Each structure stands twice: as structure tokens, then as C-alpha cells.
mmCIF file of C-alpha atoms in Angstrom:
data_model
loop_
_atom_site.group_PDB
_atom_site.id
_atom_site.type_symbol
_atom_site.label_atom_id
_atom_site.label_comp_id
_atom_site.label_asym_id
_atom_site.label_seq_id
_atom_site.Cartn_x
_atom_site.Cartn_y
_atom_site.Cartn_z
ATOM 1 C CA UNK A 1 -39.700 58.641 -0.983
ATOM 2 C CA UNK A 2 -40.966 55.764 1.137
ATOM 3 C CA UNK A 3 -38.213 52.819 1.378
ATOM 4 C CA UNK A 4 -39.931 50.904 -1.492
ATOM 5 C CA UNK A 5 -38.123 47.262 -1.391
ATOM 6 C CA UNK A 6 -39.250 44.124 0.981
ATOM 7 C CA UNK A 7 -37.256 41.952 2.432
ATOM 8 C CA UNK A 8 -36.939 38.382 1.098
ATOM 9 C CA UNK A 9 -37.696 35.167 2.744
ATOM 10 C CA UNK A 10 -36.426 32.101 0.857
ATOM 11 C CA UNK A 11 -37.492 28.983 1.353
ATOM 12 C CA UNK A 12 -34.768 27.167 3.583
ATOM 13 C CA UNK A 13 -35.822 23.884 2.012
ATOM 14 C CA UNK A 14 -34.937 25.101 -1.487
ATOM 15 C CA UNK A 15 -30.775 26.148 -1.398
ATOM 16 C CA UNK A 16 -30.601 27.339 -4.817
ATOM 17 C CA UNK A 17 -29.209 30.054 -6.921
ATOM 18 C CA UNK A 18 -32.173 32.844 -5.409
ATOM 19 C CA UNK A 19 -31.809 31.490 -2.106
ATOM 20 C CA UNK A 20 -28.361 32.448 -1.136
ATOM 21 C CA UNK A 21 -28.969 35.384 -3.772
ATOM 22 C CA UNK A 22 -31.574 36.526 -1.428
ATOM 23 C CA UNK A 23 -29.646 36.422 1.542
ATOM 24 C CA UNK A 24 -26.830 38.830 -0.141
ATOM 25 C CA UNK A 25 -29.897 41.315 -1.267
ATOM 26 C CA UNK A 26 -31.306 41.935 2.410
ATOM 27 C CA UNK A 27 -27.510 42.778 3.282
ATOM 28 C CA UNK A 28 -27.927 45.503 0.768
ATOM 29 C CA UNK A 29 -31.319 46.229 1.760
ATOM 30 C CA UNK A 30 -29.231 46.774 5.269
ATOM 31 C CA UNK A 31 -26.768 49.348 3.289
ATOM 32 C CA UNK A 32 -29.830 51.401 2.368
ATOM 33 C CA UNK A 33 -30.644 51.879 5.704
ATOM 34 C CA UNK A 34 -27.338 53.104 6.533
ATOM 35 C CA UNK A 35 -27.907 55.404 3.346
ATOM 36 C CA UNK A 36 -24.349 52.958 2.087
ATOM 37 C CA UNK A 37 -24.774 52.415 -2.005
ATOM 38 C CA UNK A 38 -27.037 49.231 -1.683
ATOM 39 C CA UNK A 39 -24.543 45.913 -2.285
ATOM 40 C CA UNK A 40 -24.784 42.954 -0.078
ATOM 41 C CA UNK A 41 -22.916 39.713 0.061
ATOM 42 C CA UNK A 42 -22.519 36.178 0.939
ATOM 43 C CA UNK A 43 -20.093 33.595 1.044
ATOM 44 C CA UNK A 44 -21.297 29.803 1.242
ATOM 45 C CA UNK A 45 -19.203 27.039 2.420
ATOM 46 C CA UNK A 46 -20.889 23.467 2.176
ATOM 47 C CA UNK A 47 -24.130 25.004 2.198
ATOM 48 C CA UNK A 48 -23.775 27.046 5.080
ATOM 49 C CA UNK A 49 -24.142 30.770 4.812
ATOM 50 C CA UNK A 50 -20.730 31.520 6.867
ATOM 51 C CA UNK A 51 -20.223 35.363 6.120
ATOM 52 C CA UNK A 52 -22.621 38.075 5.531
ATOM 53 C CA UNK A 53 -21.815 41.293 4.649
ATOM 54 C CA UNK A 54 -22.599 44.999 3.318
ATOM 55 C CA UNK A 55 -21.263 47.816 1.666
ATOM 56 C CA UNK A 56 -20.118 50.630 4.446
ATOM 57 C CA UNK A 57 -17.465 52.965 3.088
ATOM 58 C CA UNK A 58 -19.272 55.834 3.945
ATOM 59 C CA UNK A 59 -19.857 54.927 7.556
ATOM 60 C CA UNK A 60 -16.390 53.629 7.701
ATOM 61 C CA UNK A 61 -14.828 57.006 5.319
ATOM 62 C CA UNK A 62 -13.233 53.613 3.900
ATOM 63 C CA UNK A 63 -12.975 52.752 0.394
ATOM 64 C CA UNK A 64 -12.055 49.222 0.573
ATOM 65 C CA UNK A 65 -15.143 48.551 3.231
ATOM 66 C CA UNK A 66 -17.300 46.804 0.198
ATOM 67 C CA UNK A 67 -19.534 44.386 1.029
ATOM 68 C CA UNK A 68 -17.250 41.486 -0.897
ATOM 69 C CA UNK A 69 -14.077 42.231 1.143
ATOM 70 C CA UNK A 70 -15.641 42.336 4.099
ATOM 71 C CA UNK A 71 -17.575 38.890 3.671
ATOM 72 C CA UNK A 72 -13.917 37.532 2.266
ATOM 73 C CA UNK A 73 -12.588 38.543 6.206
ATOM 74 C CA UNK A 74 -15.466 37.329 7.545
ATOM 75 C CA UNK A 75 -15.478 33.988 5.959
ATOM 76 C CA UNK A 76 -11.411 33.634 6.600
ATOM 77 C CA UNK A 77 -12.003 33.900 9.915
ATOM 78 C CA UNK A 78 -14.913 31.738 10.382
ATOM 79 C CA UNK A 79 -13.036 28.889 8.564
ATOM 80 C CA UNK A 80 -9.362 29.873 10.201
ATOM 81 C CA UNK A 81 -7.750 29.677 7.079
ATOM 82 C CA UNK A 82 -7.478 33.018 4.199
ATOM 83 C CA UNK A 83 -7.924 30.471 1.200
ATOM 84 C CA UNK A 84 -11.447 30.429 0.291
ATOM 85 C CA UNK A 85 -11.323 27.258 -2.252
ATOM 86 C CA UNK A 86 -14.197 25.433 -1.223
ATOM 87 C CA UNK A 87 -16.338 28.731 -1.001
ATOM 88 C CA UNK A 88 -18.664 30.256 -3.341
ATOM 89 C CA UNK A 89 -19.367 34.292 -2.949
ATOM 90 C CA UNK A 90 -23.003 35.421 -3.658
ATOM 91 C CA UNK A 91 -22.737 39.539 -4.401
ATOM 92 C CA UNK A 92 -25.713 41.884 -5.878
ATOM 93 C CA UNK A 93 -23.528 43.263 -8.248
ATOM 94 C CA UNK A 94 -20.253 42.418 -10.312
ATOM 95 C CA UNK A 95 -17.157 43.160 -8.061
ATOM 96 C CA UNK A 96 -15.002 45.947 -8.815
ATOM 97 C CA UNK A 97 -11.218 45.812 -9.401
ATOM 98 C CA UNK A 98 -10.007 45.452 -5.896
ATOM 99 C CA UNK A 99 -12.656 42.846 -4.689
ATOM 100 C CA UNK A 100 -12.505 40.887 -8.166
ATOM 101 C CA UNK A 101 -8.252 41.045 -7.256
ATOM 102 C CA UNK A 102 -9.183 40.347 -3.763
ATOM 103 C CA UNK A 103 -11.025 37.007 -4.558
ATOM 104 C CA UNK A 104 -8.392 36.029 -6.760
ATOM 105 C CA UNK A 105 -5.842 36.235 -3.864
ATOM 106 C CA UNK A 106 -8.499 34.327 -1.540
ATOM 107 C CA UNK A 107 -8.772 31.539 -4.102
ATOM 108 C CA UNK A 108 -12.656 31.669 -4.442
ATOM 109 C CA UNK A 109 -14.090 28.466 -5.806
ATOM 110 C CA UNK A 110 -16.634 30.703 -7.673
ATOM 111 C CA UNK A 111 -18.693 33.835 -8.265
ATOM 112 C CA UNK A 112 -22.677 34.540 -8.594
ATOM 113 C CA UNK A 113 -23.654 37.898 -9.282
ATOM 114 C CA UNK A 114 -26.603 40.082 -9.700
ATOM 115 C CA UNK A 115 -26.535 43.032 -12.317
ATOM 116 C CA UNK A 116 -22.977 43.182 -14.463
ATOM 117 C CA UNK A 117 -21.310 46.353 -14.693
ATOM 118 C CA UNK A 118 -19.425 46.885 -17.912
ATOM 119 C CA UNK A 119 -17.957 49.763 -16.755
ATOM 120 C CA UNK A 120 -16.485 48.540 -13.870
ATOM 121 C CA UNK A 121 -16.758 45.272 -13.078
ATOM 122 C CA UNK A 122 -13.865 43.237 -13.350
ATOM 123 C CA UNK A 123 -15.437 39.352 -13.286
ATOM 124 C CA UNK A 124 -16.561 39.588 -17.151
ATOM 125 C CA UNK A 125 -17.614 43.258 -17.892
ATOM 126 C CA UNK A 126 -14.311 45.371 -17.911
ATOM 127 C CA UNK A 127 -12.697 42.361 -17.820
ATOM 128 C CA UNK A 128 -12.060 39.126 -16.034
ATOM 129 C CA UNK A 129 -9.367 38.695 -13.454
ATOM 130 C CA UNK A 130 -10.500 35.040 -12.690
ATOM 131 C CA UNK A 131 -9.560 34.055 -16.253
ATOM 132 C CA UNK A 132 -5.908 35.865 -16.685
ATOM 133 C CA UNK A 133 -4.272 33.264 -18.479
ATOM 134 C CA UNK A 134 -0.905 32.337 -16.394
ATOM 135 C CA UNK A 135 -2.698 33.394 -13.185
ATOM 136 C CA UNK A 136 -2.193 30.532 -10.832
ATOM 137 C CA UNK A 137 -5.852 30.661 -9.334
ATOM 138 C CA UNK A 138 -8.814 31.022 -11.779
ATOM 139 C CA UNK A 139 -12.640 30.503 -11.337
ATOM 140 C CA UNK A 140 -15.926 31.385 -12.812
ATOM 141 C CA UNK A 141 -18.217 34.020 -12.486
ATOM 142 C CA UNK A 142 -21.921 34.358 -13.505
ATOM 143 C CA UNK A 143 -23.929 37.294 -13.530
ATOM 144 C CA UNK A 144 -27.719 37.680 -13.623
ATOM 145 C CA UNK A 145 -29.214 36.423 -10.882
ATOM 146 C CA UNK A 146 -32.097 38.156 -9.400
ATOM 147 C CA UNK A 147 -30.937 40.620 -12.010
ATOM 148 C CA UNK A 148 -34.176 42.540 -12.074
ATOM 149 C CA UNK A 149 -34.484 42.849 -7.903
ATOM 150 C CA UNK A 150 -31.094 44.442 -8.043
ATOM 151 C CA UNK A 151 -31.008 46.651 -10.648
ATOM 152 C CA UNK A 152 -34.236 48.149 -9.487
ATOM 153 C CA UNK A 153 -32.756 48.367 -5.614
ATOM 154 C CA UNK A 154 -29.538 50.655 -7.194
ATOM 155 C CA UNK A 155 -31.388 52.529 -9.302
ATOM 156 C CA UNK A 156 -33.844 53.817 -6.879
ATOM 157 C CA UNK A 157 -30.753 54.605 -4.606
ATOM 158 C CA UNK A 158 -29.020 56.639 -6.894
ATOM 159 C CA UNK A 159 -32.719 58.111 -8.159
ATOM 160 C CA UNK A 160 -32.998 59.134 -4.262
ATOM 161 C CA UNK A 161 -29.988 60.522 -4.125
ATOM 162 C CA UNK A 162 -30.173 62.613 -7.275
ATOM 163 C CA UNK A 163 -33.290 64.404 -6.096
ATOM 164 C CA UNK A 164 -31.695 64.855 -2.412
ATOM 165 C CA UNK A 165 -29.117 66.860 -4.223
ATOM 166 C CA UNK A 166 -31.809 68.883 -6.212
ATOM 167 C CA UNK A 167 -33.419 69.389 -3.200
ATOM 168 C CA UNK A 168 -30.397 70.562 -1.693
ATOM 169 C CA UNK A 169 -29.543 73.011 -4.282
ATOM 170 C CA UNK A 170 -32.705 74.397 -4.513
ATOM 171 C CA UNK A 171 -32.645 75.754 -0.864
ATOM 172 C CA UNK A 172 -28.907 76.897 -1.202
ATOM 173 C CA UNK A 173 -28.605 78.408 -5.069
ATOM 174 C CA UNK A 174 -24.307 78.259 -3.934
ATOM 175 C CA UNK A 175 -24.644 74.585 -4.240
ATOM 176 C CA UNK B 1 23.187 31.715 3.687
ATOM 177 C CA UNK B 2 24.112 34.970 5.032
ATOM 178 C CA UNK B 3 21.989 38.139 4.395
ATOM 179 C CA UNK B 4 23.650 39.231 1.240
ATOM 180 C CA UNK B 5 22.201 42.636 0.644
ATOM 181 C CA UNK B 6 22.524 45.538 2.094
ATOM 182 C CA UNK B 7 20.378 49.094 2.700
ATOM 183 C CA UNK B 8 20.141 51.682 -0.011
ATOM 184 C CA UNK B 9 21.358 55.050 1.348
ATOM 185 C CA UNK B 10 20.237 57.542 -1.103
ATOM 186 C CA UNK B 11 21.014 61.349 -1.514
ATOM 187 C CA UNK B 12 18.536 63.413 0.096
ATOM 188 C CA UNK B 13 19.174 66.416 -2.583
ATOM 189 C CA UNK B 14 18.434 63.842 -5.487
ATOM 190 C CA UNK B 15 14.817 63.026 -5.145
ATOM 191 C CA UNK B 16 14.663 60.786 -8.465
ATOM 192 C CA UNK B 17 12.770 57.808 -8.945
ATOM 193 C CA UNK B 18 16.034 56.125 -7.458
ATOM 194 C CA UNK B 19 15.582 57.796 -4.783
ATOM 195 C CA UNK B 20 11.927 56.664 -3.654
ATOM 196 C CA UNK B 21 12.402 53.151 -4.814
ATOM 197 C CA UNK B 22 15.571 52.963 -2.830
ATOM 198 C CA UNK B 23 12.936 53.354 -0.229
ATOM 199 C CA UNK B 24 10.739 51.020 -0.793
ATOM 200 C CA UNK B 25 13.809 48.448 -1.734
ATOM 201 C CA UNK B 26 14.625 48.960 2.262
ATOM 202 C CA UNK B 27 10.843 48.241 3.236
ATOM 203 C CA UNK B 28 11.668 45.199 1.200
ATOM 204 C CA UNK B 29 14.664 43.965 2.996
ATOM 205 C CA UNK B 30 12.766 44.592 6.190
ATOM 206 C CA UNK B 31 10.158 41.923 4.767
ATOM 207 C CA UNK B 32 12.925 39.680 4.581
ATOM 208 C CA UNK B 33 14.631 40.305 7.807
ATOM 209 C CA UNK B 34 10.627 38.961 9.011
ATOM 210 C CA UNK B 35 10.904 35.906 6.544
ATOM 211 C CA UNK B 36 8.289 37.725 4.947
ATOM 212 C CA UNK B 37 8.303 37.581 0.427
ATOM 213 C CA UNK B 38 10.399 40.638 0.417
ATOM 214 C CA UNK B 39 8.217 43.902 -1.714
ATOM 215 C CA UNK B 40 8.174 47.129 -0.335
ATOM 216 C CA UNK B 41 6.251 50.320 -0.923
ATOM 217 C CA UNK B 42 6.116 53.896 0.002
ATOM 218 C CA UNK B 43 3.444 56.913 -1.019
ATOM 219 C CA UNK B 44 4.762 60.313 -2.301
ATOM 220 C CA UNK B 45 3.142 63.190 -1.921
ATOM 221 C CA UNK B 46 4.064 66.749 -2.429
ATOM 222 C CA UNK B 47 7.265 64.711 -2.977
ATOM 223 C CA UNK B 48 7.175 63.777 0.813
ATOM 224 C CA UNK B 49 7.177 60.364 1.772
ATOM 225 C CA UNK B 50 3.856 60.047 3.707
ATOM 226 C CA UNK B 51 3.744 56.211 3.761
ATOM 227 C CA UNK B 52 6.318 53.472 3.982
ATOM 228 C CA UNK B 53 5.504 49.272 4.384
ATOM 229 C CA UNK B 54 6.681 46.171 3.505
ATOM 230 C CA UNK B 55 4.308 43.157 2.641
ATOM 231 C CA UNK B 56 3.206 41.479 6.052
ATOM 232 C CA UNK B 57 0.948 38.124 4.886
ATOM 233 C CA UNK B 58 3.099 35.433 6.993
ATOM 234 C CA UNK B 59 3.007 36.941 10.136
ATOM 235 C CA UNK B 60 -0.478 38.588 10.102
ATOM 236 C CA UNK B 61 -1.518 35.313 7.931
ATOM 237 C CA UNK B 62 -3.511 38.014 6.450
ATOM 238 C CA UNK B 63 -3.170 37.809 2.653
ATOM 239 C CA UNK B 64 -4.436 41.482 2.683
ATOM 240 C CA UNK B 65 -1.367 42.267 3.858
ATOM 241 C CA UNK B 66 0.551 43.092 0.589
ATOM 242 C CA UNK B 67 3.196 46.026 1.154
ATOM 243 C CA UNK B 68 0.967 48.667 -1.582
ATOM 244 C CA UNK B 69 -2.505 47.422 0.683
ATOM 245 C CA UNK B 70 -0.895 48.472 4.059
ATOM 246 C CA UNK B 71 1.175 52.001 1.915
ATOM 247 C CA UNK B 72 -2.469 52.703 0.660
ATOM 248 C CA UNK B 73 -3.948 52.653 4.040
ATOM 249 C CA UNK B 74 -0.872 54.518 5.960
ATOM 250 C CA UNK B 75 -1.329 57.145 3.512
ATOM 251 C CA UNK B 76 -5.267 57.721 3.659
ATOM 252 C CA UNK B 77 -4.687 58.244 7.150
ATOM 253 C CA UNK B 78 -2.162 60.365 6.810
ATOM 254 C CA UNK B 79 -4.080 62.705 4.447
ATOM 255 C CA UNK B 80 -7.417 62.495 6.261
ATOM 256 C CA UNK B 81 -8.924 61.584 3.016
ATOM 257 C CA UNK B 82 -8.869 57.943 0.922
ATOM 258 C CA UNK B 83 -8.776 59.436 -2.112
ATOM 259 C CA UNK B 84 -5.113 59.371 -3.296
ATOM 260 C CA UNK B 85 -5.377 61.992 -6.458
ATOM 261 C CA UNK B 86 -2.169 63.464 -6.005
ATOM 262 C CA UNK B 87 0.009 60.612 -4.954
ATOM 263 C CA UNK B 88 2.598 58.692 -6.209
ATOM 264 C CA UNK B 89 3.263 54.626 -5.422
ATOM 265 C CA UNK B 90 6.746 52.847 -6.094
ATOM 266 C CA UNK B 91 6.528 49.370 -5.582
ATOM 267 C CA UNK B 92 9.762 46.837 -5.752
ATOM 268 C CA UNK B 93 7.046 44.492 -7.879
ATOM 269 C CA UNK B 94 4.479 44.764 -10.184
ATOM 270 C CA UNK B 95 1.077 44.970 -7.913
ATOM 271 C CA UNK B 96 -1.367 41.820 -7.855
ATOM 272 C CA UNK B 97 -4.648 42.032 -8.891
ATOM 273 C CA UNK B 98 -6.200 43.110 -5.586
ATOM 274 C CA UNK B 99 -3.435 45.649 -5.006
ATOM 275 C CA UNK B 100 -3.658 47.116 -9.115
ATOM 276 C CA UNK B 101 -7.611 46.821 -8.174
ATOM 277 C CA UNK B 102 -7.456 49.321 -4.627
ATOM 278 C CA UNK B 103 -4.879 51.393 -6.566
ATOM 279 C CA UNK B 104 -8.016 52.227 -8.924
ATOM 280 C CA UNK B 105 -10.164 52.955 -5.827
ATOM 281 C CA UNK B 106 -7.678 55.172 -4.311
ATOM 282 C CA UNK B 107 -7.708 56.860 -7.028
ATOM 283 C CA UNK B 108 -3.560 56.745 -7.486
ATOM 284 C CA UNK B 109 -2.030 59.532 -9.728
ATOM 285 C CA UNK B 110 0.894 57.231 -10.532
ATOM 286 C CA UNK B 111 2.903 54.299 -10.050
ATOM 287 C CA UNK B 112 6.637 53.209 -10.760
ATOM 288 C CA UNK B 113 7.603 49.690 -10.068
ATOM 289 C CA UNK B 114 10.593 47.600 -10.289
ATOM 290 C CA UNK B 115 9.877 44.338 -11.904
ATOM 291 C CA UNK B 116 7.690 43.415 -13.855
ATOM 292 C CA UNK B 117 4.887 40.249 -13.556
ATOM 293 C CA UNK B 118 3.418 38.926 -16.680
ATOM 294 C CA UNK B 119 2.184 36.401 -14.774
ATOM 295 C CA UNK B 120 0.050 38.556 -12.267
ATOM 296 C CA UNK B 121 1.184 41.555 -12.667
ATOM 297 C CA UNK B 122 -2.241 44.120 -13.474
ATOM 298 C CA UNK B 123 -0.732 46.999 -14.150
ATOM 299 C CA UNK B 124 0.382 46.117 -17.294
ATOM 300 C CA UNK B 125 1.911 42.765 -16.975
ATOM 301 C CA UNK B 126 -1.134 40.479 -17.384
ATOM 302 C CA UNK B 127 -3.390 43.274 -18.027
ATOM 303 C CA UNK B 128 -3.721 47.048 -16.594
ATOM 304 C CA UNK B 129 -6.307 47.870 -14.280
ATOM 305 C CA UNK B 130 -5.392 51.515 -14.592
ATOM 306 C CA UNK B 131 -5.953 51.655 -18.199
ATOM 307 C CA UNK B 132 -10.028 49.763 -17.895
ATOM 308 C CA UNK B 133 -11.301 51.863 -21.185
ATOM 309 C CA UNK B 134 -14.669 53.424 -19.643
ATOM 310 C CA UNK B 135 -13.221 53.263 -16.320
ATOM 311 C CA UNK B 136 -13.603 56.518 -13.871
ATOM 312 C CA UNK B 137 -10.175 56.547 -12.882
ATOM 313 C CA UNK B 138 -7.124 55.945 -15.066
ATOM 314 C CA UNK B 139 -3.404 56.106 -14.567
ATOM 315 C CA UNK B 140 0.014 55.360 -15.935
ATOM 316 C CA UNK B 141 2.177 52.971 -14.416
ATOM 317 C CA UNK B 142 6.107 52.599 -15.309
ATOM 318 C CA UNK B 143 8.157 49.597 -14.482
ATOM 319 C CA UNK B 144 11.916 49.113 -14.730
ATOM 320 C CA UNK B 145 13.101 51.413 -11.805
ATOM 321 C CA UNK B 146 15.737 49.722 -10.141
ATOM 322 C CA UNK B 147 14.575 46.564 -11.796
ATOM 323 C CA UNK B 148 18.101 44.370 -11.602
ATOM 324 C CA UNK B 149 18.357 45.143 -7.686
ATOM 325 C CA UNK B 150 14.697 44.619 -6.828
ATOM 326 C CA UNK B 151 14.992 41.304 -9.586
ATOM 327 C CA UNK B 152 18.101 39.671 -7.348
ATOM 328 C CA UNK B 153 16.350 40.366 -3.727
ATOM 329 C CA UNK B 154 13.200 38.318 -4.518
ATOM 330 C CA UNK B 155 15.131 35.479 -6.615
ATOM 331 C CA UNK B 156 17.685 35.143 -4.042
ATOM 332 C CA UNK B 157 14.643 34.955 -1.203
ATOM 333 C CA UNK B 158 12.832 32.477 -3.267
ATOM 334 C CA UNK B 159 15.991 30.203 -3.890
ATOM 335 C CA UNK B 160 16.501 30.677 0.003
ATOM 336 C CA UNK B 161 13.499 29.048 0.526
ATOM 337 C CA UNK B 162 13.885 26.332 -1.869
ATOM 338 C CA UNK B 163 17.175 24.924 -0.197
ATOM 339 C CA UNK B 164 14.855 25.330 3.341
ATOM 340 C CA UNK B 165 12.484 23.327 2.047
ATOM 341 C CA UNK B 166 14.822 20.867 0.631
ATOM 342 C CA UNK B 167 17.306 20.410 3.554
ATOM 343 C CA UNK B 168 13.972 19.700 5.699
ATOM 344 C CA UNK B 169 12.798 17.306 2.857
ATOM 345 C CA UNK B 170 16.707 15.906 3.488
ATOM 346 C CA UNK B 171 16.085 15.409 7.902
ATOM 347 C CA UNK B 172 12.456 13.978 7.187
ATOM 348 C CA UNK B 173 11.784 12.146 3.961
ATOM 349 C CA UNK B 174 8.055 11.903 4.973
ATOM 350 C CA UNK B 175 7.786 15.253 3.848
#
């Protein structure tokens, strides 16, 4: 299979909601090239795109390398301080349990996300650790933006790697 | 105030729960010793201790740097693998979200902990990350184990700070 997706260009004169969205979804087109499950992320600070990041726990044999923990370092050391409050994280998908737990501890002002995951996800779908009721930091998340772009990016990922595996198998019948 | 508490020395022929979260208690009272908020960890496996830390946020002003983050990445290393299946976590508090959250990713077989955090606490406190109903990876997590001890280190730490803060409040009423 051909690499099917384009990157995006926003308009820089239009900051919205797809803008910075856009920005997080050519850091997962980056994981794709690195065969990495395709997540990117961004964190915004006044406007400014000040951490950009992608999924690379297979690279890194790492499980906590996902794309939202490593744009929470990023951004903590581009602003010299770990709390995030005046930041706003951009991701392709809902964060899991340890980067939903992780942005709690960062004090993230808020959350945009592409597709939800109701499995998983832990910012609305599972449930949502920025709304525990005594916690002392809580913030919003909303999903579905450029829903559609990422959904179709993931599934085509896992699609490729499903018929790898066939492949695979079908020239070694011990697999 | 003097150090009031002193290192556990448990029997090496009773391996109990006592016995590993005597453990972690001392990774705790190292934490303090760094003026660090005294928890403490350690990893079992094969009922070897394969990971010991204490939580490390001041000095690394990291706030990663909980005392199960730093025990979860000790012990990946020391396995050559980051998947945790057949290890066991005692923790002298109730993990945070982000810590509960990795603990998922790990894929932790169990945890004990000392006291418990309905405030915070997601691993059964304010909710349980290990228990997400269509989640991939669930686990049981016990509190209670050596609860009053691990209770009376972290009160007496906290009120140790309070009188800090106060008798510097007392030198310098600007503050």
C-alpha cells in the first residue's frame, strides 16, 4: 500500500480549532513514517505552537514515549516551568490513562482531541480524569476535531498492519 | 523538629506484604531526608525486589518524578521488557492519576498501597484505573498495608512544612 495521507497546510492567518489540529496530524503523519501507531500532538501557549510531538514507543521500546507526554516535556521546558496552566494540548486522539493522569499533574488549561476512544480514553470515554470531583486541578476536554482525517489515518495503519501479518504468515505457516 | 522516624528492618525469612512495604516505607524516609513529599515504591518480581525509588519532583523539578514513575522505569530495565505482567507494586500512597494511568500501560499484575486518597487517589480512591470496564488490562489493587505508619510519615512531613512556612511568614511579613 502506497502511504495514502497528505500533509496539511493551514492557513497561518486563520489560528483556529483545524489549524493547530493540523499541526498535531502531520506529527502523526511523522509516526507513520517511523511505522509508530499514527498520534501526533501539540501544545499551544498564547498562540504559539511551543511543543510538537509524536508517538515513538516502538523506536524508543518505551511505553510512556506517547506523543502527549512527550509534547508535556517539551512544552515544560520551553516555558521553564512543569505547570502547563496557560497551555492548551492539541492530540489526534483521546489520551490514554497515563497521559490523561499526566496532564492532570501538568495542570493543562485544556484538551482538543480528534477521534474519542471509549475504550480507552480517559478525557470523557472511559472516563474523565479532568473532572474527578475533589481533584485539585480540573479542565475540559473536547473531542471531534478533524474527526474524520484521523480516524481514517489509524485505521489504515492498523489495516496495513493486519495484512503485513497475513503476509507474514502466509510465507511462514509456524506463524 | 528532629527526624522522628526511624528505618524498618524487616525479617528476610518473612516475605509478607510487611515486608515489601517496609521497603518502600524506607524509600520514603529517603524522600524526606531530600525534603522531598516522602512516598516510596519498590517492584516485586519472582518475589525479588527488582526496583526500589522514592518520589524525586523537588529536586529534578520534574513532576514526572513520582516514586511508582521512576519504580516502573527501574524495573522495565531491569527485565529488558516494559511490560510488567508478572509484577507486583507497593506504594506508601495511593498512586495519582498519571502514576494509576502508566500502571495500566505497564501492564501491573498487582498493587498494595498504604493509604488511601479519595481525593486523587485512581486506584480506587477517586476512581480505579485498573478496573476501566472494556479496558485491555485490569488489576486489583489493595490498600491498608502498613497504613497507620505510612499515614504519620506524610502528616508529620506536611505539618513540618507548615511551621516552615509559617516561621518564614514570622521573619518576613511580606510574605
Amino acid at each position: 500500500m502506497n502511504f495514502p495521507f497528505e500533509k496539511r497546510f493551514p492557513s497561518e492567518l486563520n489560528r483556529d480549532h483545524d489549524y493547530y489540529m493540523s499541526h498535531a496530524y502531520n506529527q502523526a503523519l511523522l509516526a507513520w513514517e517511523k511505522d509508530e501507531v499514527p498520534i501526533g500532538a501539540v501544545i499551544v501557549h498564547e498562540g504559539g505552537i511551543i511543543a510538537s510531538a509524536f508517538n515513538q514507543t516502538r523506536s524508543t521500546n518505551d511505553p510512556s514515549a506517547h506523543a502527549e507526554m512527550l509534547a508535556i516535556s517539551q512544552a515544560s521546558n520551553s516555558l521553564g516551568d512543569w505547570r502547563l496552566n496557560n497551555c492548551i494540548l492539541y492530540v489526534t486522539k483521546e489520551p490514554c490513562p497515563m497521559c490523561a493522569g499526566a496532564l492532570v499533574v501538568a495542570r493543562i488549561q485544556k484538551v482538543y482531541f480528534g477521534l474519542s476512544d471509549t475504550k480507552m480514553g480517559c478525557l470523557g470515554g472511559a472516563t474523565h480524569l479532568g473532572q474527578l470531583p475533589e481533584s485539585n486541578h480540573k479542565f475540559e476536554a473536547v473531542g471531534g476535531i478533524l474527526e474524520k482525517e484521523n480516524h481514517a489515518l489509524l485505521n489504515a495503519f492498523f489495516e496495513k498492519k493486519r495484512a503485513e501479518k497475513k503476509n507474514r504468515s502466509a510465507e511462514d505457516p509456524t506463524l
